[in-house]
Short mmCIF file of C-alpha atoms and ligand atoms in Angstrom, two decimals:
data_model
loop_
_atom_site.label_atom_id
_atom_site.label_comp_id
_atom_site.label_asym_id
_atom_site.label_seq_id
_atom_site.Cartn_x
_atom_site.Cartn_y
_atom_site.Cartn_z
CA MET A 1 -5.05 -1.46 8.79
CA GLU A 2 -3.08 1.41 11.64
CA LYS A 3 -0.03 3.12 9.54
CA ALA A 4 2.24 4.13 11.96
CA THR A 5 2.43 7.97 11.20
CA HIS A 6 5.67 9.50 11.34
CA GLU A 7 4.57 13.20 10.49
CA GLU A 8 7.77 13.91 8.89
CA TYR A 9 8.09 10.64 6.97
CA SER A 10 7.70 11.88 3.19
CA PHE A 11 7.07 8.77 0.88
CA PHE A 12 8.77 10.15 -2.40
CA GLN A 13 12.03 11.18 -0.54
CA GLY A 14 12.02 7.30 0.89
CA VAL A 15 12.12 6.34 -2.71
CA GLU A 16 14.63 9.11 -3.36
CA ARG A 17 16.91 7.58 -1.21
CA ASN A 18 16.52 3.70 -2.21
CA PHE A 19 17.09 5.03 -5.44
CA ASP A 20 20.87 6.75 -4.55
CA LYS A 21 21.61 3.84 -2.52
CA ALA A 22 21.69 2.15 -5.92
CA ALA A 23 22.81 4.72 -8.28
CA LYS A 24 26.06 4.60 -7.41
CA TYR A 25 26.59 1.21 -8.45
CA THR A 26 25.85 2.26 -12.01
CA ARG A 27 27.78 3.81 -14.89
CA PHE A 28 25.36 7.24 -15.57
CA GLU A 29 26.53 10.60 -14.94
CA SER A 30 24.72 12.68 -12.26
CA GLY A 31 22.55 14.47 -14.77
CA ILE A 32 21.18 11.44 -16.46
CA LEU A 33 20.36 10.02 -12.55
CA GLU A 34 18.92 13.67 -11.81
CA GLN A 35 16.34 12.82 -15.11
CA ILE A 36 15.78 9.54 -14.03
CA LYS A 37 14.72 10.49 -10.52
CA ALA A 38 12.93 13.46 -11.22
CA CYS A 39 8.74 13.69 -11.61
CA ASN A 40 8.25 14.84 -15.39
CA SER A 41 4.86 16.39 -14.84
CA VAL A 42 2.31 16.56 -11.60
CA TYR A 43 -0.81 17.59 -12.64
CA ARG A 44 -3.03 18.62 -9.49
CA MET A 45 -6.59 19.75 -9.93
CA LYS A 46 -9.59 20.39 -8.24
CA PHE A 47 -13.20 19.80 -9.27
CA PRO A 48 -16.90 20.04 -7.60
CA VAL A 49 -19.08 17.44 -7.49
CA ARG A 50 -22.88 17.70 -6.19
CA ILE A 51 -23.34 15.32 -3.53
CA GLY A 52 -26.81 15.05 -2.65
CA ASP A 53 -27.81 18.70 -1.22
CA ASN A 54 -23.98 19.79 -0.98
CA ILE A 55 -21.42 20.84 -3.51
CA GLU A 56 -17.98 18.87 -2.78
CA VAL A 57 -14.80 19.97 -3.77
CA ILE A 58 -12.77 17.16 -4.77
CA GLU A 59 -9.01 17.11 -4.57
CA ALA A 60 -7.22 14.43 -6.89
CA TYR A 61 -3.86 14.08 -9.01
CA ARG A 62 -2.36 12.36 -12.05
CA VAL A 63 1.43 12.33 -11.95
CA GLN A 64 3.74 11.00 -14.97
CA HIS A 65 6.86 10.30 -13.58
CA SER A 66 8.77 9.57 -16.67
CA HIS A 67 8.55 9.81 -20.49
CA HIS A 68 11.12 7.46 -21.34
CA LYS A 69 8.88 5.32 -23.21
CA LEU A 70 5.53 6.20 -23.93
CA PRO A 71 2.46 5.73 -22.84
CA CYS A 72 2.95 6.56 -19.23
CA LYS A 73 1.09 3.71 -17.04
CA GLY A 74 0.19 3.14 -13.51
CA GLY A 75 -3.15 2.87 -11.24
CA ILE A 76 -5.53 5.39 -9.77
CA ARG A 77 -5.64 5.18 -6.10
CA TYR A 78 -9.49 6.58 -3.72
CA SER A 79 -8.43 7.17 -0.44
CA MET A 80 -8.07 9.95 2.56
CA ASP A 81 -4.17 8.99 2.65
CA VAL A 82 -3.81 10.48 -1.16
CA ASN A 83 -1.39 13.65 -1.40
CA GLN A 84 0.90 14.76 -3.81
CA ASP A 85 3.82 13.20 -2.04
CA GLU A 86 2.38 9.84 -2.40
CA VAL A 87 1.12 10.01 -5.96
CA MET A 88 4.65 11.03 -6.54
CA ALA A 89 6.47 8.41 -4.96
CA LEU A 90 3.55 5.88 -6.38
CA ALA A 91 4.50 7.00 -9.79
CA ALA A 92 8.04 6.97 -9.29
CA LEU A 93 7.67 3.30 -7.88
CA MET A 94 5.66 2.30 -11.38
CA THR A 95 8.78 3.78 -13.69
CA TYR A 96 10.97 0.93 -11.95
CA LYS A 97 8.75 -1.38 -11.95
CA CYS A 98 8.13 -1.64 -15.34
CA ALA A 99 11.63 -1.44 -16.45
CA ILE A 100 12.30 -4.55 -14.15
CA VAL A 101 9.36 -6.72 -15.64
CA ASN A 102 10.41 -4.93 -19.10
CA VAL A 103 7.14 -3.51 -19.82
CA PRO A 104 7.34 -0.46 -22.48
CA PHE A 105 6.05 2.41 -20.33
CA GLY A 106 6.77 5.16 -18.42
CA GLY A 107 5.54 5.15 -14.83
CA ALA A 108 2.25 7.10 -13.54
CA LYS A 109 -0.07 7.50 -10.96
CA GLY A 110 -3.08 8.76 -10.36
CA GLY A 111 -5.62 9.66 -7.10
CA ILE A 112 -8.44 11.28 -5.62
CA LYS A 113 -8.96 11.98 -2.07
CA ILE A 114 -11.96 10.57 -1.21
CA ASN A 115 -13.32 7.45 1.25
CA PRO A 116 -14.78 5.53 -1.65
CA LYS A 117 -17.13 3.71 1.48
CA LYS A 118 -18.92 7.61 2.32
CA TYR A 119 -20.71 7.39 -1.40
CA SER A 120 -22.82 5.50 -3.28
CA PRO A 121 -22.42 4.18 -6.63
CA PHE A 122 -23.99 7.06 -8.58
CA GLU A 123 -22.03 9.26 -6.67
CA LEU A 124 -18.92 7.34 -7.04
CA GLU A 125 -19.47 7.09 -11.11
CA LYS A 126 -20.06 11.11 -10.87
CA ILE A 127 -16.83 11.31 -9.60
CA THR A 128 -14.70 8.97 -11.54
CA ARG A 129 -16.68 10.49 -15.12
CA ARG A 130 -15.59 14.23 -13.73
CA TYR A 131 -11.98 12.63 -13.14
CA ALA A 132 -11.44 11.42 -16.34
CA SER A 133 -12.71 14.54 -18.25
CA GLU A 134 -10.62 16.37 -16.42
CA LEU A 135 -7.82 14.07 -17.40
CA VAL A 136 -8.77 14.14 -21.38
CA LYS A 137 -9.05 18.10 -21.39
CA LYS A 138 -5.59 18.33 -19.99
CA ASN A 139 -4.23 15.53 -22.55
CA PHE A 140 -3.67 13.33 -19.67
CA ILE A 141 -5.19 10.13 -21.08
CA GLY A 142 -4.70 8.22 -23.77
CA PRO A 143 -3.73 4.86 -25.59
CA GLY A 144 -0.44 6.17 -26.56
CA ILE A 145 -0.35 9.14 -23.84
CA ASP A 146 -0.85 7.53 -20.40
CA VAL A 147 -2.89 4.44 -19.47
CA PRO A 148 -4.42 4.59 -16.05
CA ALA A 149 -5.17 0.91 -14.21
CA PRO A 150 -7.10 -0.10 -11.08
CA ASP A 151 -5.46 0.63 -7.31
CA TYR A 152 -6.18 0.74 -3.82
CA GLY A 153 -9.91 1.63 -3.53
CA THR A 154 -10.67 1.02 -7.58
CA GLY A 155 -11.42 -1.90 -9.74
CA ALA A 156 -13.22 -3.01 -12.87
CA ARG A 157 -16.05 -1.01 -12.78
CA GLU A 158 -14.27 2.81 -12.44
CA MET A 159 -12.35 1.61 -15.05
CA SER A 160 -15.22 1.28 -17.06
CA TRP A 161 -16.80 4.19 -16.32
CA ILE A 162 -13.54 5.91 -17.04
CA VAL A 163 -13.34 4.11 -20.84
CA ASP A 164 -16.68 5.19 -21.41
CA THR A 165 -16.08 8.59 -20.52
CA TYR A 166 -12.61 8.72 -22.60
CA ALA A 167 -14.62 6.96 -25.73
CA SER A 168 -17.39 9.21 -25.71
CA LEU A 169 -15.39 12.46 -25.67
CA LYS A 170 -13.12 10.85 -28.30
CA PRO A 171 -15.72 9.96 -30.92
CA GLY A 172 -14.55 7.59 -33.80
CA GLU A 173 -10.76 6.86 -31.77
CA VAL A 174 -10.72 3.33 -33.08
CA ASP A 175 -8.23 2.36 -29.94
CA ALA A 176 -10.18 4.26 -27.20
CA LEU A 177 -10.61 1.03 -25.15
CA ALA A 178 -6.69 0.83 -25.07
CA CYS A 179 -7.12 4.01 -22.80
CA ILE A 180 -7.21 2.45 -19.48
CA THR A 181 -6.75 -1.12 -18.46
CA GLY A 182 -8.24 -3.45 -15.69
CA LYS A 183 -11.56 -3.14 -17.33
CA PRO A 184 -14.25 -5.77 -17.31
CA VAL A 185 -13.90 -8.39 -19.68
CA THR A 186 -16.93 -7.18 -21.68
CA GLN A 187 -15.33 -3.92 -22.12
CA GLY A 188 -12.22 -5.04 -23.56
CA GLY A 189 -10.34 -6.42 -20.33
CA VAL A 190 -8.41 -9.36 -20.54
CA ARG A 191 -9.19 -12.67 -18.67
CA GLY A 192 -6.68 -12.72 -15.56
CA ARG A 193 -5.93 -9.22 -15.06
CA THR A 194 -8.26 -9.51 -11.62
CA GLU A 195 -5.86 -11.82 -9.99
CA ALA A 196 -2.44 -11.12 -12.05
CA THR A 197 -0.70 -8.75 -8.99
CA GLY A 198 -1.85 -11.75 -6.33
CA LEU A 199 -0.75 -14.57 -8.96
CA GLY A 200 2.94 -12.62 -10.00
CA VAL A 201 3.49 -12.16 -6.06
CA TYR A 202 2.85 -16.13 -5.65
CA TYR A 203 5.21 -16.74 -8.82
CA GLY A 204 7.75 -14.22 -7.33
CA ILE A 205 7.84 -15.80 -3.85
CA ARG A 206 7.85 -19.62 -5.32
CA GLU A 207 10.95 -18.45 -7.39
CA VAL A 208 12.69 -17.18 -4.27
CA CYS A 209 12.14 -20.20 -2.32
CA ASN A 210 12.55 -22.72 -5.06
CA THR A 211 16.46 -20.93 -4.98
CA ALA A 212 18.08 -23.67 -2.58
CA GLU A 213 21.15 -21.61 -1.94
CA ASP A 214 19.01 -18.83 -0.43
CA MET A 215 16.72 -21.03 1.39
CA LYS A 216 19.61 -22.85 3.32
CA LYS A 217 21.24 -19.63 4.39
CA LEU A 218 17.73 -19.08 5.71
CA GLY A 219 17.52 -22.28 7.87
CA LEU A 220 14.23 -23.10 5.31
CA GLU A 221 13.65 -26.23 2.84
CA LYS A 222 13.76 -25.70 -0.88
CA GLY A 223 9.77 -24.81 -2.43
CA ILE A 224 6.81 -23.12 -1.51
CA GLU A 225 4.99 -26.25 0.23
CA GLY A 226 4.82 -26.25 3.93
CA LYS A 227 6.03 -22.85 4.46
CA LYS A 228 3.84 -20.36 6.67
CA VAL A 229 2.78 -17.46 5.93
CA ILE A 230 0.92 -14.08 6.76
CA VAL A 231 -1.10 -12.12 4.54
CA GLN A 232 -1.63 -8.29 5.58
CA GLY A 233 -5.00 -6.89 3.19
CA LEU A 234 -7.18 -9.06 2.15
CA GLY A 235 -8.14 -6.66 -0.87
CA ASN A 236 -7.50 -7.68 -4.40
CA VAL A 237 -3.97 -8.13 -4.41
CA GLY A 238 -3.47 -9.74 -0.59
CA TYR A 239 -6.91 -11.96 -1.11
CA HIS A 240 -5.72 -13.27 -4.37
CA ALA A 241 -2.04 -13.56 -3.08
CA ALA A 242 -3.30 -15.81 0.00
CA LYS A 243 -5.35 -18.10 -2.25
CA PHE A 244 -2.31 -18.99 -4.61
CA PHE A 245 -0.29 -19.78 -1.73
CA PHE A 246 -3.16 -21.88 0.19
CA ASP A 247 -3.67 -23.82 -3.34
CA ASN A 248 -0.22 -24.86 -4.05
CA GLY A 249 0.36 -25.83 -0.21
CA ALA A 250 1.81 -23.11 1.32
CA ILE A 251 0.48 -23.05 5.55
CA ILE A 252 -1.79 -19.28 5.73
CA VAL A 253 -0.96 -18.89 9.53
CA GLY A 254 -1.88 -15.31 10.01
CA LEU A 255 -4.08 -12.90 8.16
CA ALA A 256 -4.97 -9.16 8.81
CA GLU A 257 -7.55 -6.66 7.83
CA HIS A 258 -8.47 -3.11 9.39
CA GLU A 259 -10.65 -4.33 11.89
CA GLY A 260 -8.15 -6.66 13.64
CA GLY A 261 -5.83 -9.94 12.78
CA ILE A 262 -6.33 -13.75 13.41
CA TYR A 263 -3.52 -16.46 14.14
CA ASN A 264 -3.81 -20.18 13.96
CA GLU A 265 -0.16 -21.98 13.65
CA LYS A 266 -2.28 -25.07 12.33
CA GLY A 267 -3.36 -23.16 9.33
CA LEU A 268 -6.42 -21.30 8.46
CA ASP A 269 -8.53 -22.03 5.30
CA ILE A 270 -8.60 -19.02 3.09
CA TYR A 271 -11.94 -19.61 1.00
CA LYS A 272 -13.45 -20.38 4.86
CA VAL A 273 -12.20 -17.38 6.45
CA VAL A 274 -13.00 -14.98 3.53
CA GLU A 275 -16.77 -16.85 3.88
CA HIS A 276 -16.79 -15.93 7.79
CA ARG A 277 -15.71 -12.32 6.90
CA LYS A 278 -18.58 -11.39 4.72
CA ALA A 279 -21.27 -13.58 7.41
CA THR A 280 -19.98 -11.59 10.82
CA GLY A 281 -18.54 -8.15 9.18
CA HIS A 282 -15.00 -9.14 10.86
CA LEU A 283 -12.28 -11.80 10.83
CA HIS A 284 -12.44 -12.07 14.29
CA ASP A 285 -13.80 -15.56 16.64
CA TYR A 286 -13.03 -17.48 13.15
CA PRO A 287 -12.82 -21.23 14.67
CA GLY A 288 -9.52 -22.50 16.10
CA ALA A 289 -8.10 -19.07 15.57
CA THR A 290 -6.23 -16.44 17.93
CA ASN A 291 -8.01 -13.17 18.00
CA ILE A 292 -4.98 -10.02 17.66
CA LYS A 293 -7.08 -6.96 18.60
CA ASN A 294 -4.32 -4.62 17.26
CA SER A 295 -4.19 -5.73 13.60
CA ALA A 296 -0.60 -4.18 13.36
CA GLU A 297 0.72 -6.80 15.95
CA THR A 298 -0.47 -9.72 13.44
CA LEU A 299 2.75 -8.72 11.21
CA GLU A 300 4.71 -9.52 14.31
CA GLN A 301 3.59 -13.30 14.90
CA PRO A 302 5.79 -16.36 13.82
CA CYS A 303 6.17 -17.19 10.13
CA ASP A 304 8.61 -17.83 7.46
CA ILE A 305 7.04 -15.75 4.65
CA LEU A 306 5.56 -12.36 5.52
CA ILE A 307 3.36 -10.42 2.78
CA PRO A 308 2.31 -6.86 3.34
CA ALA A 309 -0.26 -6.33 0.62
CA ALA A 310 -2.31 -2.73 2.00
CA LEU A 311 -0.80 0.22 2.06
CA GLU A 312 2.92 2.12 2.60
CA ASN A 313 4.67 2.35 5.52
CA VAL A 314 3.33 -0.59 7.80
CA ILE A 315 6.58 -1.65 8.84
CA ASN A 316 8.72 0.92 9.58
CA GLY A 317 11.61 1.82 12.61
CA ASP A 318 9.29 1.35 15.26
CA ASN A 319 8.17 -2.51 14.27
CA ALA A 320 10.73 -3.56 12.17
CA ALA A 321 12.82 -5.42 15.04
CA ARG A 322 9.81 -7.19 16.39
CA ILE A 323 9.16 -8.96 12.58
CA GLN A 324 9.82 -12.67 13.09
CA ALA A 325 9.40 -13.52 8.91
CA LYS A 326 12.49 -14.69 7.23
CA ILE A 327 10.87 -13.36 4.04
CA ILE A 328 9.42 -10.42 3.16
CA GLY A 329 7.03 -10.01 0.18
CA GLU A 330 6.11 -6.97 -0.76
CA GLY A 331 2.45 -7.00 -2.15
CA ALA A 332 2.00 -3.87 -1.41
CA ASN A 333 3.88 -0.54 -2.51
CA GLY A 334 6.10 0.74 -0.21
CA PRO A 335 4.97 -1.12 2.53
CA LEU A 336 8.66 -0.90 4.61
CA THR A 337 10.51 1.92 5.62
CA PRO A 338 14.02 2.41 4.62
CA GLU A 339 14.59 2.23 8.67
CA ALA A 340 12.57 -0.84 8.50
CA ASP A 341 14.83 -1.94 5.83
CA GLU A 342 17.84 -1.36 7.53
CA ILE A 343 17.32 -3.26 10.43
CA LEU A 344 15.33 -6.35 8.61
CA ILE A 345 18.71 -6.65 6.29
CA LYS A 346 20.79 -6.60 9.46
CA LYS A 347 18.93 -9.57 10.95
CA GLY A 348 19.17 -11.56 7.53
CA VAL A 349 15.75 -11.14 6.27
CA ILE A 350 14.88 -11.49 2.71
CA VAL A 351 13.29 -8.62 1.56
CA VAL A 352 11.68 -9.06 -1.86
CA PRO A 353 10.98 -5.63 -3.36
CA ASP A 354 7.30 -4.14 -4.21
CA MET A 355 8.45 -3.01 -7.74
CA TYR A 356 9.53 -6.58 -8.69
CA LEU A 357 7.01 -8.33 -6.35
CA ASN A 358 3.98 -6.58 -7.18
CA ALA A 359 4.76 -5.98 -10.46
CA GLY A 360 2.47 -8.83 -12.29
CA GLY A 361 -0.63 -6.24 -12.27
CA VAL A 362 1.13 -3.92 -14.75
CA THR A 363 2.63 -6.96 -16.86
CA VAL A 364 -0.98 -8.12 -17.31
CA SER A 365 -2.51 -4.70 -17.95
CA TYR A 366 0.22 -4.73 -20.90
CA PHE A 367 -1.05 -7.99 -22.32
CA GLU A 368 -4.67 -6.05 -21.88
CA TRP A 369 -3.23 -2.64 -23.68
CA LEU A 370 -1.81 -4.87 -26.74
CA LYS A 371 -5.27 -7.38 -26.93
CA ASN A 372 -7.23 -3.63 -26.97
CA LEU A 373 -4.70 -2.10 -30.26
CA SER A 374 -4.78 -5.54 -31.69
CA HIS A 375 -8.42 -5.82 -31.32
CA VAL A 376 -8.47 -9.48 -30.94
CA ARG A 377 -8.78 -11.85 -28.18
CA PHE A 378 -5.00 -13.61 -27.35
CA GLY A 379 -5.40 -17.23 -28.49
CA ARG A 380 -8.32 -16.60 -31.27
CA MET A 381 -5.83 -17.47 -34.05
CA ASP A 382 -3.76 -20.47 -32.54
CA LYS A 383 -5.96 -22.29 -30.50
CA ARG A 384 -7.31 -24.53 -32.72
CA PHE A 385 -4.27 -24.95 -34.59
CA SER A 386 -2.58 -25.94 -31.90
CA GLU A 387 -5.33 -28.47 -30.79
CA ASN A 388 -5.50 -30.22 -34.75
CA GLN A 389 -1.58 -30.06 -34.44
CA ASN A 390 -1.20 -31.95 -31.08
CA ASP A 391 -4.05 -34.07 -31.97
CA SER A 392 -1.69 -35.33 -35.09
CA ILE A 393 1.15 -35.46 -33.42
CA LEU A 394 -0.40 -37.48 -30.38
CA LYS A 395 -1.98 -40.21 -33.17
CA SER A 396 1.42 -40.82 -35.02
CA VAL A 397 3.09 -41.40 -31.59
CA GLU A 398 0.38 -43.84 -30.28
CA GLY A 399 0.30 -45.57 -34.46
CA LEU A 400 4.34 -45.84 -33.44
CA THR A 401 4.02 -47.28 -30.10
CA GLY A 402 0.64 -49.22 -30.40
CA LYS A 403 -0.56 -47.77 -27.24
CA ARG A 404 -3.26 -45.13 -26.26
CA VAL A 405 -3.49 -42.53 -23.78
CA SER A 406 -6.21 -42.21 -20.98
CA ASP A 407 -8.71 -39.56 -21.90
CA ILE A 408 -7.73 -37.33 -19.04
CA GLU A 409 -4.25 -37.48 -20.71
CA ARG A 410 -5.67 -36.85 -24.09
CA SER A 411 -7.58 -33.93 -23.53
CA GLN A 412 -4.46 -32.54 -21.44
CA ILE A 413 -1.96 -33.09 -24.29
CA LEU A 414 -4.74 -31.49 -26.82
CA HIS A 415 -5.62 -28.28 -25.74
CA GLY A 416 -5.17 -25.07 -27.01
CA PRO A 417 -3.97 -22.06 -24.78
CA ASP A 418 -7.03 -19.91 -24.00
CA GLU A 419 -6.75 -16.31 -23.25
CA VAL A 420 -6.45 -17.25 -19.63
CA ASP A 421 -3.77 -19.76 -20.25
CA LEU A 422 -1.51 -17.27 -22.38
CA VAL A 423 -1.87 -14.70 -19.76
CA TYR A 424 -1.08 -16.76 -17.12
CA SER A 425 1.95 -17.92 -19.06
CA GLY A 426 3.56 -14.75 -19.88
CA LEU A 427 3.02 -13.55 -16.44
CA GLU A 428 4.76 -16.78 -14.86
CA ASP A 429 7.55 -16.10 -17.72
CA THR A 430 8.03 -12.56 -16.36
CA MET A 431 7.98 -13.02 -13.09
CA ILE A 432 10.91 -15.79 -12.76
CA GLY A 433 12.98 -14.01 -15.97
CA SER A 434 12.72 -10.87 -14.04
CA TYR A 435 13.48 -12.82 -10.72
CA HIS A 436 16.96 -13.57 -11.93
CA GLU A 437 17.63 -10.33 -13.53
CA ILE A 438 17.74 -9.07 -9.95
CA ARG A 439 19.53 -12.17 -8.92
CA GLU A 440 22.39 -11.93 -11.02
CA ALA A 441 22.94 -8.45 -10.09
CA LEU A 442 22.70 -8.82 -6.60
CA MET A 443 25.64 -11.90 -7.42
CA ARG A 444 27.40 -9.18 -9.61
CA LEU A 445 27.53 -7.02 -6.75
CA ASP A 446 28.91 -9.55 -4.68
CA GLY A 447 26.06 -9.77 -2.35
CA LYS A 448 26.78 -6.38 -1.00
CA VAL A 449 23.44 -5.27 -1.42
CA ASP A 450 19.95 -5.93 -0.49
CA MET A 451 17.18 -7.17 -3.06
CA ARG A 452 15.82 -3.76 -3.05
CA THR A 453 19.03 -2.07 -4.58
CA ALA A 454 19.71 -4.87 -6.89
CA ALA A 455 16.46 -4.47 -8.63
CA PHE A 456 16.88 -0.87 -8.23
CA THR A 457 20.31 -0.97 -10.40
CA VAL A 458 18.38 -3.45 -12.53
CA ALA A 459 15.78 -0.49 -13.11
CA ILE A 460 17.96 2.52 -13.24
CA ASP A 461 20.37 0.62 -15.96
CA LYS A 462 17.43 -0.09 -18.27
CA VAL A 463 15.63 3.91 -17.90
CA GLY A 464 19.48 5.45 -18.17
CA VAL A 465 20.06 3.57 -21.21
CA SER A 466 17.03 4.52 -22.99
CA TYR A 467 17.34 8.16 -21.64
CA GLU A 468 20.77 8.07 -23.29
CA GLU A 469 19.38 6.57 -26.29
CA LEU A 470 16.76 9.39 -26.90
CA GLY A 471 19.89 11.69 -27.86
CA ILE A 472 18.93 14.05 -25.31
CA PHE A 473 22.32 14.51 -23.78
CA PRO A 474 24.55 15.10 -26.22
N1 LIG B 501 -2.04 -0.16 -9.65
C1 LIG B 501 -1.06 -0.96 -10.17
C2 LIG B 501 0.05 -0.89 -9.87
O1 LIG B 501 0.66 -0.36 -8.22
C3 LIG B 501 -1.41 -1.57 -11.70
C4 LIG B 501 -0.58 -0.59 -12.55
C5 LIG B 501 -1.03 -0.82 -13.84
O2 LIG B 501 -1.72 -1.87 -14.06
O3 LIG B 501 -1.21 0.04 -14.56
O4 LIG B 501 1.33 -1.88 -9.90
#
């Protein structure tokens, strides 16, 4: 995916700028605001790894933005774009993200400056394990300290290498599995974590579209069905978001990946497109769709909802004016620069901010951490009890009415919750509840600010109260 490269663009300063815009609507004195904004700890490391016949010196980071609640939480990305400014910005966003969805963690982020596609799995394992032991050495990882997770370029496999390294360096630590989230289910992961961010994006946008008043202002019908959607990035977030939109009746009109994009106003079948890309190695030449050579131009095609779900800075001062979407949902972290924000807000576009919209990942990470600390699968204690209860209620109702429900209805009514049901339900409730907290803030501010600023005020209020209650500002 091409990123428009503005030499002078600092992602961290962009986050600070957005923070400052919101801070004036909060009640905190400047000292507390400075403390909320500051990155508490920045750990930059370099370590050697033998790759083939050579020794490569790898550059990596872990940044803990805020310790107002512990552990710190945030993913680890593998990308050649990793640098200190980026990791700091992403760590800061994690602080605000956790606050918005009421996940009791401080924000953190990690990154290794590599192109993961250049290495064999064996080499990646060596790099990952070495990174994990560097974190252990400096006390930058642990169930109560700092709990990483997947991010751009990493997934369950990397998480399992990290938890294994951690556990072997800390023999006997009974809660070792809680040192990281996004693990495979067989290694202490929770069901539903893989698709969580994409599902959260869907729940969040569905909530926006269900607010009739806001849809009317945009000249759109209420509801998700029939809305035209473009998704940029078919990684874990973009792919799952597209799938949930598609499965729930939205029309996927455009898809973009680094090699180019495709567009068809009649709609694309996400499952078939993914099969096509697997078979041919690219999105182009998908039957019925128009090829878009320059991937970034896919974002500028007609649609109702645009979901940038890859990297930061893809919609900026250069291309924002050409965006036609009425709603932009930030699946990625920081896909819009502050310049883009200004242009789009003037155009009346609703920008649903990253720190709310992509918080599904960390929300379900929180559930995974709770599962690891409680050492029991969700649903294990109550599934059968619920089924027995439902059975006796149903039998009583049938006895009183003299009618019987069909077998399909019976099994639906009896069904007690499995782990994945509880995870989805917790995520859905979180995304709905947090959306309304942000919307209430918008209303309180009399519609004077955009949704990102409103979300920041919600986050600042929560983090600020925490700092005040810590009593470190007598
Ligand atoms: N990397 C994801 C994010 O940016 C998930 C973080 C987590 O689960 O801790 O929100």
